[in-house]
Amino acid sequence: MAGLRRVRRLILVNALIFAVLAAAVALAYYAFSFVSNETSRYRERAMRDLAAEKIFNIEASILREDQKLFGSPLPLETFIARLPELTKDLGVMSVFVLDEQRKLITGGYYSARLGQEGTSFRDWFLKAVVPDLPLAGRTPETRGHRHAIWGGKPYLFSFVKKLSVDKKPYYIVIEEHLPNLVAFVFPQYFQNFEESNRIYQVVDRTDPHVVIYTDTGLPIEPGEGAIGVLEPFVETVDMWQVRVSERNEQVRNEMARKRLIDSLLIGGAVAVMLSGLLVLALAIRRERRANELKSEFISNVSHELKTPLSIISMFGEMLANGRTKGPEQSHEYAEIIWRESVRLGRLIDNVLDFAKIERGMGVYEFAETDVGEVVERAVDLVGRRLTTAEMSIDVDIDPDLPHVKLDANAFTLAVMNLIDNAIKYAADGKKVVVKLTRQGDRIVLVVRDFGPGIDPEEQEQIFERFYRARAVRLKPIRGSGIGLALVRHIARAHHGDVTVTSTPGNGSTFQLWLPI
Ligand code: ADP
């Protein structure tokens, strides 16, 4: 039941982590595509506005010129008489003044084409073009225009209907100077600056491949990633349209840079999230494991407290009741009581010290000390237990060791824990070797036993709090799993460390070192 619940919680946590990750990636993708869409939309809008503005200005300049003739207040006869003079500075090719029947009024023709060419153009215009112009039925004084192909060539004609003094209608038709428009007016408006990343072109409205005007020798079509917009002329050359496009290589560079920055930012954000989730997952796992170990620890400690207590009370009761066979047995019982109470005291010491360390309290008091002496004292303290376990001990302490700063009580506890473990787990080996030497700028304490050794997989884990090796969990060897954690904590508090080397079946060697 509990197992099922745990599995369900595990699945939920993992699903949640996955969901957060998916949401983060989706958000990143959304941000990326939104930003890139928005910038290209913005660029396109800006270019469209630009094209519209250019068109407006060009058409306004043509309309302004037209208006000088179309809006002339002169009576018809005077207008005709002064036609060459009025037309002189305007960018027009020809001007025709037609009567109600759309016949040329005498003298009502001016042209930049000279001589014979002018005459034949006039005749051709009256015959071929006039029937195509929507002159009849116009509102007086409103300008009209027609941009079309006649005889294979494009022409732009602007026209207006006017009323003479006696209310008779007549028409003024202007043939605009298209070569002039392309050669001089367009370049004025479509100036191509070096630093500008835009290209202007005028292309055919039905077939944008037909280029009327281009401000540069660059390719006509916008390249990959570049944007091009098309805007038609409205009131003049409406067979044509303006194309604004971005210079390819500049756009490409800019896009590449933007893409790089975007990917770096988004990638970085995702990486941060990922590592956050990873840390979280690890923390959850570690916490779960610590909790499991903690409950195991509580049951171990309770067990460890109970056993010596029941031994003490049992033998104490026997002594109290005088149920002994003589002073020798009394002595033996008292010794058992004494041994068990010492063991109890050590366990309580361990637990209390460990609790202090867990709460992060400053528990160490350092002083210049002779390490050799400290180790000797620790060996003395465990001497009796060694004898009881029928083990011998070899102690080899380098007499010339320098004094170091250490907490003697804590260090004694560490040494005793190491020797105690050898007694507890390696009594079969019959022997413990304790060696204290100097190695370079370190003082190294070696505690070697000849017991069953430690599985390589567990050699790092045994230093974790509450951890007990698989091999001993099933055996009736008492332990709480905090001894080695305490040893490591003490070693590190002295800026040293503790390590183990062991081959199963061949004993273990614990090395505790301190810097000098
Ligand atoms: P405890 O002895 O209370 O279980 P420790 O932290 O002192 O806790 O030791 C952790 C584990 O390391 C022990 O449970 C045991 O499995 C293993 N261990 C420690 N010392 C030895 C040793 N000398 N030989 C074999 N195993 C050992």
Coordinates of C-alpha atoms and ligand atoms in Angstrom, one line a residue:
M1 CA 0.0 0.0 0.0
A2 CA 2.7 2.4 1.1
G3 CA 4.9 1.2 -1.8
L4 CA 2.1 1.9 -4.3
R5 CA 1.6 5.4 -2.9
R6 CA 5.3 6.0 -3.1
V7 CA 5.5 4.9 -6.7
R8 CA 2.5 7.1 -7.5
R9 CA 4.2 10.1 -5.9
L10 CA 7.4 9.4 -7.8
I11 CA 5.5 9.3 -11.1
L12 CA 3.7 12.5 -10.2
V13 CA 7.0 14.3 -9.3
N14 CA 8.7 13.1 -12.5
A15 CA 5.6 14.1 -14.6
L16 CA 5.7 17.5 -13.0
I17 CA 9.3 18.0 -13.7
F18 CA 8.7 17.0 -17.3
A19 CA 5.7 19.3 -17.6
V20 CA 7.7 22.3 -16.3
L21 CA 10.4 21.5 -18.8
A22 CA 8.0 21.2 -21.6
A23 CA 6.3 24.5 -20.6
A24 CA 9.7 26.2 -20.5
V25 CA 10.6 24.9 -24.0
A26 CA 7.2 25.9 -25.4
L27 CA 7.6 29.4 -23.8
A28 CA 11.1 29.8 -25.3
Y29 CA 9.9 28.7 -28.7
Y30 CA 6.9 31.0 -28.5
A31 CA 9.1 33.9 -27.5
F32 CA 11.5 33.2 -30.3
S33 CA 8.9 33.0 -33.1
F34 CA 6.9 35.9 -31.7
V35 CA 10.0 38.1 -31.7
S36 CA 11.2 37.1 -35.1
N37 CA 7.7 37.5 -36.6
E38 CA 7.2 40.8 -35.0
T39 CA 10.5 42.2 -36.3
S40 CA 9.8 41.1 -39.8
R41 CA 6.3 42.5 -39.7
Y42 CA 7.7 45.7 -38.3
R43 CA 10.4 45.9 -41.1
E44 CA 7.8 45.2 -43.7
R45 CA 5.5 47.9 -42.4
A46 CA 8.4 50.4 -42.3
M47 CA 9.3 49.6 -45.9
R48 CA 5.7 49.9 -47.1
D49 CA 5.4 53.3 -45.5
L50 CA 8.6 54.3 -47.2
A51 CA 7.4 53.2 -50.6
A52 CA 4.1 55.0 -50.2
E53 CA 5.8 58.2 -49.2
K54 CA 8.1 58.1 -52.2
I55 CA 5.2 57.5 -54.5
F56 CA 3.3 60.3 -53.0
N57 CA 6.1 62.7 -53.4
I58 CA 6.8 61.7 -57.0
E59 CA 3.2 62.0 -58.0
A60 CA 2.8 65.3 -56.2
S61 CA 5.7 66.7 -58.2
I62 CA 4.0 65.6 -61.5
L63 CA 0.7 66.8 -60.4
R64 CA 2.1 70.2 -59.4
E65 CA 3.6 70.6 -62.9
D66 CA 0.3 69.6 -64.6
Q67 CA -1.6 72.0 -62.4
K68 CA 0.4 74.9 -63.8
L69 CA -1.3 74.3 -67.2
F70 CA -4.6 72.7 -66.0
G71 CA -5.2 75.4 -63.5
S72 CA -4.3 78.3 -65.7
P73 CA -6.9 81.1 -65.3
L74 CA -6.1 82.5 -68.8
P75 CA -9.0 82.6 -71.4
L76 CA -8.6 79.9 -74.1
E77 CA -7.2 82.2 -76.8
T78 CA -4.6 83.7 -74.6
F79 CA -3.7 80.3 -73.2
I80 CA -3.1 79.0 -76.8
A81 CA -1.1 82.0 -77.7
R82 CA 1.2 81.7 -74.7
L83 CA 1.4 77.9 -74.8
P84 CA 5.1 77.6 -75.7
E85 CA 6.0 80.1 -73.0
L86 CA 3.9 78.4 -70.3
T87 CA 5.3 75.0 -71.2
K88 CA 8.9 76.0 -71.4
D89 CA 10.2 75.0 -68.0
L90 CA 7.8 72.1 -67.3
G91 CA 8.9 68.4 -67.6
V92 CA 6.3 67.7 -70.3
M93 CA 6.7 66.2 -73.8
S94 CA 3.7 67.6 -75.6
V95 CA 0.5 69.6 -74.9
F96 CA -2.7 69.4 -76.9
V97 CA -5.7 71.6 -76.7
L98 CA -8.8 69.9 -78.2
D99 CA -12.2 71.3 -78.9
E100 CA -15.6 69.8 -77.9
Q101 CA -15.3 67.3 -80.8
R102 CA -11.8 66.4 -79.6
K103 CA -10.3 68.0 -82.7
L104 CA -7.1 70.0 -82.3
I105 CA -7.8 73.7 -81.9
T106 CA -5.6 75.7 -84.3
G107 CA -2.3 76.5 -82.6
G108 CA -3.2 74.2 -79.7
Y109 CA -0.2 72.0 -80.0
Y110 CA 3.2 72.3 -78.4
S111 CA 5.8 69.6 -78.5
A112 CA 9.4 69.0 -77.5
R113 CA 9.6 66.9 -80.6
L114 CA 10.8 69.2 -83.5
G115 CA 9.9 69.4 -87.2
Q116 CA 8.7 66.5 -89.0
E117 CA 8.8 64.2 -85.9
G118 CA 6.5 66.7 -84.1
T119 CA 4.0 66.8 -86.9
S120 CA 3.8 63.0 -87.4
F121 CA 3.5 62.5 -83.6
R122 CA 0.6 65.0 -83.5
D123 CA -1.2 63.2 -86.4
W124 CA -0.6 59.8 -84.7
F125 CA -1.9 61.0 -81.4
L126 CA -5.1 62.4 -82.8
K127 CA -5.8 59.2 -84.7
A128 CA -4.6 56.5 -82.3
V129 CA -4.6 58.0 -78.8
V130 CA -7.5 60.4 -78.5
P131 CA -10.2 57.7 -79.1
D132 CA -8.7 55.8 -76.1
L133 CA -8.8 58.8 -73.7
P134 CA -11.9 59.0 -71.5
L135 CA -12.5 62.7 -72.2
A136 CA -16.2 62.9 -72.7
G137 CA -18.5 63.2 -69.7
R138 CA -15.8 64.4 -67.3
T139 CA -16.4 66.9 -64.6
P140 CA -14.7 70.2 -65.6
E141 CA -11.5 71.0 -63.8
T142 CA -10.8 67.5 -62.6
R143 CA -7.6 65.9 -63.7
G144 CA -7.7 62.5 -65.3
H145 CA -4.8 60.3 -66.6
R146 CA -4.1 57.3 -68.7
H147 CA -0.9 55.3 -68.6
A148 CA -0.9 52.7 -71.3
I149 CA 1.0 51.2 -74.3
W150 CA 0.5 52.6 -77.7
G151 CA 2.4 51.3 -80.7
G152 CA 4.5 49.2 -78.3
K153 CA 5.6 52.1 -76.2
P154 CA 4.4 53.4 -72.8
Y155 CA 2.9 56.8 -72.6
L156 CA 1.4 58.8 -69.8
F157 CA -1.3 61.3 -70.7
S158 CA -2.9 63.6 -68.2
F159 CA -6.0 65.6 -69.2
V160 CA -8.6 68.0 -67.9
K161 CA -11.9 69.3 -69.2
K162 CA -12.3 73.1 -69.1
L163 CA -15.1 75.5 -70.0
S164 CA -14.5 78.6 -72.1
V165 CA -16.0 82.0 -71.3
D166 CA -19.0 81.1 -73.4
K167 CA -19.4 77.8 -71.5
K168 CA -18.1 75.7 -74.4
P169 CA -16.0 72.7 -73.2
Y170 CA -12.5 72.2 -74.4
Y171 CA -9.7 69.8 -73.3
I172 CA -6.1 70.1 -72.4
V173 CA -4.0 66.9 -72.7
I174 CA -0.4 66.6 -71.5
E175 CA 2.0 64.0 -72.7
E176 CA 4.3 63.5 -69.7
H177 CA 8.0 63.2 -70.3
L178 CA 8.5 59.6 -69.3
P179 CA 12.2 59.4 -70.2
N180 CA 12.8 62.4 -68.1
L181 CA 10.8 60.9 -65.2
V182 CA 12.9 57.7 -65.3
A183 CA 16.3 59.4 -65.9
F184 CA 16.0 62.4 -63.6
V185 CA 13.0 62.3 -61.2
F186 CA 13.3 58.7 -60.0
P187 CA 17.0 59.0 -59.1
Q188 CA 16.2 62.1 -57.0
Y189 CA 13.8 60.2 -54.9
F190 CA 15.4 56.8 -54.9
Q191 CA 18.8 57.9 -53.9
N192 CA 20.9 54.9 -52.9
F193 CA 23.0 55.6 -49.9
E194 CA 26.0 53.4 -49.1
E195 CA 24.9 52.8 -45.5
S196 CA 21.2 52.3 -46.4
N197 CA 20.3 48.7 -46.5
R198 CA 17.4 49.3 -48.9
I199 CA 17.2 48.9 -52.6
Y200 CA 14.6 50.9 -54.7
Q201 CA 13.3 49.8 -58.0
V202 CA 10.4 50.6 -60.3
V203 CA 9.0 47.5 -62.0
D204 CA 6.0 46.6 -64.1
R205 CA 2.8 46.2 -62.3
T206 CA 1.7 43.0 -64.0
D207 CA 5.2 41.5 -64.4
P208 CA 7.6 42.6 -61.6
H209 CA 10.5 41.0 -63.5
V210 CA 10.3 43.9 -66.0
V211 CA 12.5 46.5 -64.5
I212 CA 11.8 50.2 -65.4
Y213 CA 14.2 51.7 -63.1
T214 CA 16.8 50.4 -60.6
D215 CA 19.1 52.4 -58.4
T216 CA 21.7 49.6 -58.2
G217 CA 23.3 46.8 -60.1
L218 CA 22.2 44.3 -57.4
P219 CA 19.9 41.4 -58.0
I220 CA 16.3 42.4 -58.6
E221 CA 14.6 39.8 -56.4
P222 CA 14.9 40.0 -52.7
G223 CA 17.1 37.1 -51.4
E224 CA 16.7 34.6 -48.7
G225 CA 15.5 36.1 -45.4
A226 CA 15.2 39.5 -47.0
I227 CA 11.9 41.3 -47.3
G228 CA 10.6 43.1 -50.4
V229 CA 7.4 45.1 -50.7
L230 CA 5.6 46.4 -53.8
E231 CA 3.5 49.6 -53.9
P232 CA 1.7 50.8 -57.0
F233 CA 1.6 54.3 -58.4
V234 CA -1.9 55.7 -58.2
E235 CA -2.4 58.9 -60.1
T236 CA 0.3 58.8 -62.7
V237 CA 2.3 55.9 -64.0
D238 CA -0.1 53.3 -62.7
M239 CA 1.2 50.5 -64.9
W240 CA 4.3 50.6 -62.7
Q241 CA 5.0 50.0 -59.1
V242 CA 7.8 50.7 -56.6
R243 CA 9.7 47.8 -55.1
V244 CA 11.7 48.3 -51.9
S245 CA 13.8 45.4 -50.8
E246 CA 16.6 44.8 -48.3
R247 CA 20.2 44.4 -49.3
N248 CA 20.7 40.6 -49.0
E249 CA 24.1 40.3 -47.3
Q250 CA 23.4 43.1 -44.8
V251 CA 20.1 41.5 -43.9
R252 CA 21.7 38.1 -43.7
N253 CA 24.4 39.3 -41.3
E254 CA 21.9 41.1 -39.1
M255 CA 19.6 38.0 -39.1
A256 CA 22.5 35.7 -38.3
R257 CA 23.6 37.9 -35.4
K258 CA 20.0 38.2 -34.1
R259 CA 19.5 34.5 -34.4
L260 CA 22.8 33.9 -32.5
I261 CA 21.8 36.2 -29.7
D262 CA 18.3 34.8 -29.5
S263 CA 19.5 31.2 -29.4
L264 CA 22.2 32.1 -26.8
L265 CA 19.6 33.7 -24.6
I266 CA 17.0 31.1 -25.0
G267 CA 19.5 28.2 -24.8
G268 CA 21.0 29.8 -21.6
A269 CA 17.6 30.1 -20.1
V270 CA 16.7 26.5 -20.9
A271 CA 20.1 25.4 -19.5
V272 CA 19.5 27.3 -16.3
M273 CA 16.1 25.7 -16.0
L274 CA 17.4 22.3 -16.8
S275 CA 20.2 22.5 -14.2
G276 CA 17.7 23.9 -11.7
L277 CA 15.4 20.9 -12.2
L278 CA 18.4 18.6 -12.1
V279 CA 19.5 20.0 -8.8
L280 CA 16.0 19.8 -7.5
A281 CA 15.7 16.2 -8.6
L282 CA 19.0 15.3 -6.9
A283 CA 18.0 17.1 -3.7
I284 CA 14.7 15.3 -3.6
R285 CA 16.4 12.0 -4.1
R286 CA 19.0 12.7 -1.4
E287 CA 16.4 13.9 1.0
R288 CA 14.3 10.8 0.4
R289 CA 17.3 8.6 1.0
A290 CA 18.3 10.5 4.1
N291 CA 14.8 10.1 5.4
E292 CA 14.9 6.3 4.8
L293 CA 18.3 6.1 6.5
K294 CA 17.1 8.2 9.4
S295 CA 14.2 5.9 10.3
E296 CA 16.6 3.0 10.0
F297 CA 19.0 4.9 12.3
I298 CA 16.3 5.5 14.9
S299 CA 15.4 1.8 15.0
N300 CA 19.2 0.9 15.2
V301 CA 19.9 3.3 18.0
S302 CA 16.8 2.2 20.0
H303 CA 18.0 -1.3 19.6
E304 CA 21.5 -0.4 20.6
L305 CA 20.3 1.4 23.7
K306 CA 18.0 -1.4 24.7
T307 CA 20.5 -4.3 24.5
P308 CA 23.1 -3.0 26.9
L309 CA 20.4 -1.7 29.2
S310 CA 18.7 -5.0 29.4
I311 CA 22.1 -6.7 30.0
I312 CA 22.9 -4.1 32.7
S313 CA 19.5 -4.6 34.4
M314 CA 19.7 -8.4 34.2
F315 CA 23.2 -8.7 35.8
G316 CA 22.4 -5.8 38.2
E317 CA 19.4 -7.7 39.4
M318 CA 21.4 -10.9 39.9
L319 CA 24.0 -9.0 41.9
A320 CA 21.4 -7.2 44.0
N321 CA 19.6 -10.5 44.7
G322 CA 22.9 -12.1 45.6
R323 CA 22.3 -14.8 43.0
T324 CA 26.0 -15.4 42.4
K325 CA 28.2 -18.4 43.0
G326 CA 30.9 -16.5 44.7
P327 CA 33.0 -13.3 44.6
E328 CA 34.6 -14.3 41.3
Q329 CA 31.2 -14.4 39.5
S330 CA 30.2 -11.2 41.2
H331 CA 33.3 -9.6 39.8
E332 CA 32.5 -11.0 36.4
Y333 CA 28.9 -9.6 36.5
A334 CA 30.2 -6.3 37.6
E335 CA 32.6 -6.2 34.8
I336 CA 29.9 -7.0 32.3
I337 CA 27.8 -4.2 33.7
W338 CA 30.7 -1.8 33.6
R339 CA 31.6 -2.8 29.9
E340 CA 28.0 -2.4 28.8
S341 CA 27.7 1.0 30.5
V342 CA 30.9 2.2 28.8
R343 CA 29.5 1.1 25.5
L344 CA 26.2 2.8 26.3
G345 CA 28.1 6.0 27.2
R346 CA 30.0 5.9 24.0
L347 CA 26.9 5.5 21.9
I348 CA 25.3 8.4 23.6
D349 CA 28.4 10.5 23.1
N350 CA 28.4 9.7 19.4
V351 CA 24.7 10.5 19.1
L352 CA 25.0 13.7 21.0
D353 CA 28.1 14.9 19.1
F354 CA 26.5 13.9 15.8
A355 CA 23.4 15.9 16.7
K356 CA 25.5 18.9 17.6
I357 CA 27.3 18.7 14.3
E358 CA 24.0 18.3 12.4
R359 CA 22.7 21.4 14.0
G360 CA 25.9 23.1 12.7
M361 CA 27.1 24.2 16.1
G362 CA 30.8 25.1 16.6
V363 CA 31.8 22.0 18.5
Y364 CA 35.5 22.0 18.1
E365 CA 38.1 23.6 20.4
F366 CA 41.5 23.6 18.7
A367 CA 44.9 23.6 20.6
E368 CA 48.5 22.8 19.8
T369 CA 48.7 19.1 20.6
D370 CA 50.9 16.1 20.3
V371 CA 48.9 13.8 18.0
G372 CA 51.0 10.8 19.1
E373 CA 49.8 11.2 22.7
V374 CA 46.2 11.5 21.6
V375 CA 46.4 8.3 19.6
E376 CA 48.0 6.5 22.4
R377 CA 45.2 7.5 24.8
A378 CA 42.6 6.3 22.3
V379 CA 44.3 3.0 22.0
D380 CA 44.4 2.7 25.8
L381 CA 40.7 3.4 26.0
V382 CA 39.8 0.5 23.6
G383 CA 42.4 -1.9 25.0
R384 CA 39.9 -3.8 27.1
R385 CA 37.5 -4.3 24.3
L386 CA 40.3 -5.5 22.1
T387 CA 41.2 -8.2 24.7
T388 CA 37.6 -9.2 25.1
A389 CA 37.4 -9.6 21.3
E390 CA 40.6 -11.7 21.5
M391 CA 42.4 -9.3 19.2
S392 CA 46.0 -7.9 19.3
I393 CA 47.0 -4.5 18.3
D394 CA 50.3 -3.2 16.7
V395 CA 50.8 0.4 17.4
D396 CA 53.6 2.3 15.6
I397 CA 53.8 6.0 16.3
D398 CA 56.6 8.2 14.8
P399 CA 58.1 9.9 17.9
D400 CA 59.3 13.0 15.9
L401 CA 55.9 14.3 14.8
P402 CA 55.4 18.0 15.1
H403 CA 52.6 19.4 17.2
V404 CA 49.5 20.4 15.3
K405 CA 46.3 22.3 16.1
L406 CA 43.6 19.9 16.9
D407 CA 40.6 19.2 19.2
A408 CA 41.9 16.3 21.3
N409 CA 38.5 15.0 22.4
A410 CA 37.1 15.0 18.9
F411 CA 40.3 13.4 17.5
T412 CA 40.2 10.7 20.2
L413 CA 36.6 10.0 19.3
A414 CA 37.6 9.6 15.7
V415 CA 40.4 7.2 16.4
M416 CA 38.3 5.2 18.8
N417 CA 35.5 4.9 16.2
L418 CA 38.0 3.5 13.6
I419 CA 39.4 0.9 16.1
D420 CA 35.9 0.1 17.4
N421 CA 34.8 -0.6 13.8
A422 CA 37.8 -3.0 13.4
I423 CA 36.7 -4.8 16.6
K424 CA 33.1 -4.9 15.5
Y425 CA 33.5 -5.9 11.9
A426 CA 36.9 -7.5 11.6
A427 CA 37.4 -9.5 14.8
D428 CA 38.0 -12.6 12.6
G429 CA 41.3 -11.0 11.5
K430 CA 42.5 -11.1 15.0
K431 CA 44.7 -8.1 14.6
V432 CA 44.6 -4.3 14.2
V433 CA 47.5 -2.2 13.0
V434 CA 47.6 1.5 14.0
K435 CA 50.3 3.6 12.5
L436 CA 50.9 7.3 12.8
T437 CA 53.5 8.8 10.4
R438 CA 54.4 12.0 8.6
Q439 CA 54.0 12.1 4.8
G440 CA 55.2 15.4 3.4
D441 CA 53.1 18.1 4.9
R442 CA 50.6 15.7 6.3
I443 CA 50.2 13.6 9.5
V444 CA 48.6 10.3 8.5
L445 CA 46.9 7.9 10.8
V446 CA 46.4 4.4 9.4
V447 CA 44.0 1.9 11.0
R448 CA 44.3 -1.5 9.3
D449 CA 42.3 -4.6 10.0
F450 CA 42.3 -8.1 8.5
G451 CA 38.5 -8.7 8.4
P452 CA 36.1 -9.2 5.5
G453 CA 36.7 -5.8 3.9
I454 CA 34.2 -3.6 2.3
D455 CA 32.5 -3.9 -1.1
P456 CA 34.1 -1.3 -3.5
E457 CA 30.6 0.0 -4.4
E458 CA 30.0 0.9 -0.8
Q459 CA 33.4 2.4 0.1
E460 CA 32.3 5.9 -0.4
Q461 CA 28.8 5.4 1.0
I462 CA 29.9 4.1 4.4
F463 CA 31.0 7.7 5.2
E464 CA 27.5 9.0 4.7
R465 CA 25.4 9.5 7.8
F466 CA 23.2 6.5 8.8
Y467 CA 24.7 4.3 6.1
R468 CA 25.4 0.7 7.0
A469 CA 26.9 -1.8 4.5
R470 CA 24.6 -4.4 3.1
A471 CA 26.9 -7.1 4.5
V472 CA 26.3 -6.1 8.1
R473 CA 22.6 -5.1 8.0
L474 CA 21.5 -8.7 8.4
K475 CA 24.1 -9.6 11.0
P476 CA 23.5 -9.1 14.7
I477 CA 26.3 -6.5 14.8
R478 CA 25.1 -3.4 16.5
G479 CA 25.6 0.0 14.8
S480 CA 23.9 3.3 14.1
G481 CA 25.7 4.3 10.8
I482 CA 26.9 7.6 12.2
G483 CA 30.4 6.6 13.4
L484 CA 32.2 7.1 10.1
A485 CA 30.2 10.2 9.2
L486 CA 31.4 11.6 12.5
V487 CA 35.0 10.6 11.7
R488 CA 34.8 12.3 8.3
H489 CA 33.3 15.4 9.8
I490 CA 36.1 15.6 12.4
A491 CA 38.8 15.1 9.8
R492 CA 37.4 17.8 7.5
A493 CA 37.0 20.2 10.4
H494 CA 40.8 19.8 10.9
H495 CA 41.2 20.5 7.1
G496 CA 42.1 16.8 6.5
D497 CA 40.0 13.9 5.3
V498 CA 39.5 10.2 5.8
T499 CA 39.6 7.5 3.1
V500 CA 39.3 3.8 2.9
T501 CA 41.0 1.2 0.7
S502 CA 39.8 -2.4 0.9
T503 CA 39.7 -5.6 -1.1
P504 CA 36.8 -7.8 0.1
G505 CA 38.3 -10.7 2.0
N506 CA 41.5 -8.9 2.6
G507 CA 40.7 -6.4 5.3
S508 CA 40.3 -2.7 5.2
T509 CA 42.7 0.2 5.6
F510 CA 41.3 3.6 6.9
Q511 CA 43.6 6.6 6.4
L512 CA 42.9 9.7 8.4
W513 CA 45.2 12.6 7.5
L514 CA 45.7 16.1 8.9
P515 CA 47.7 19.0 7.4
I516 CA 50.7 20.2 9.4
Ligands
ADP1 P1 28.1 1.6 12.4 O1 29.4 0.9 12.7 O2 27.4 2.2 13.5 O3 27.3 0.8 11.5 P2 29.8 3.4 10.9 O4 29.6 4.7 10.3 O5 31.0 3.4 11.9 O6 28.5 2.9 11.5 O7 30.2 2.4 9.8 C1 29.4 2.3 8.6 C2 29.5 1.0 8.0 O8 30.8 0.8 7.4 C3 29.3 -0.2 8.9 O9 28.0 -0.4 9.1 C4 30.0 -1.3 8.2 O10 29.2 -1.9 7.3 C5 31.1 -0.6 7.5 N1 32.4 -0.7 8.1 C6 33.0 0.3 8.9 N2 34.2 -0.1 9.3 C7 34.5 -1.4 8.8 C8 35.5 -2.3 8.9 N3 36.7 -2.1 9.6 N4 35.4 -3.5 8.2 C9 34.3 -3.7 7.5 N5 33.2 -2.9 7.4 C10 33.3 -1.7 8.0

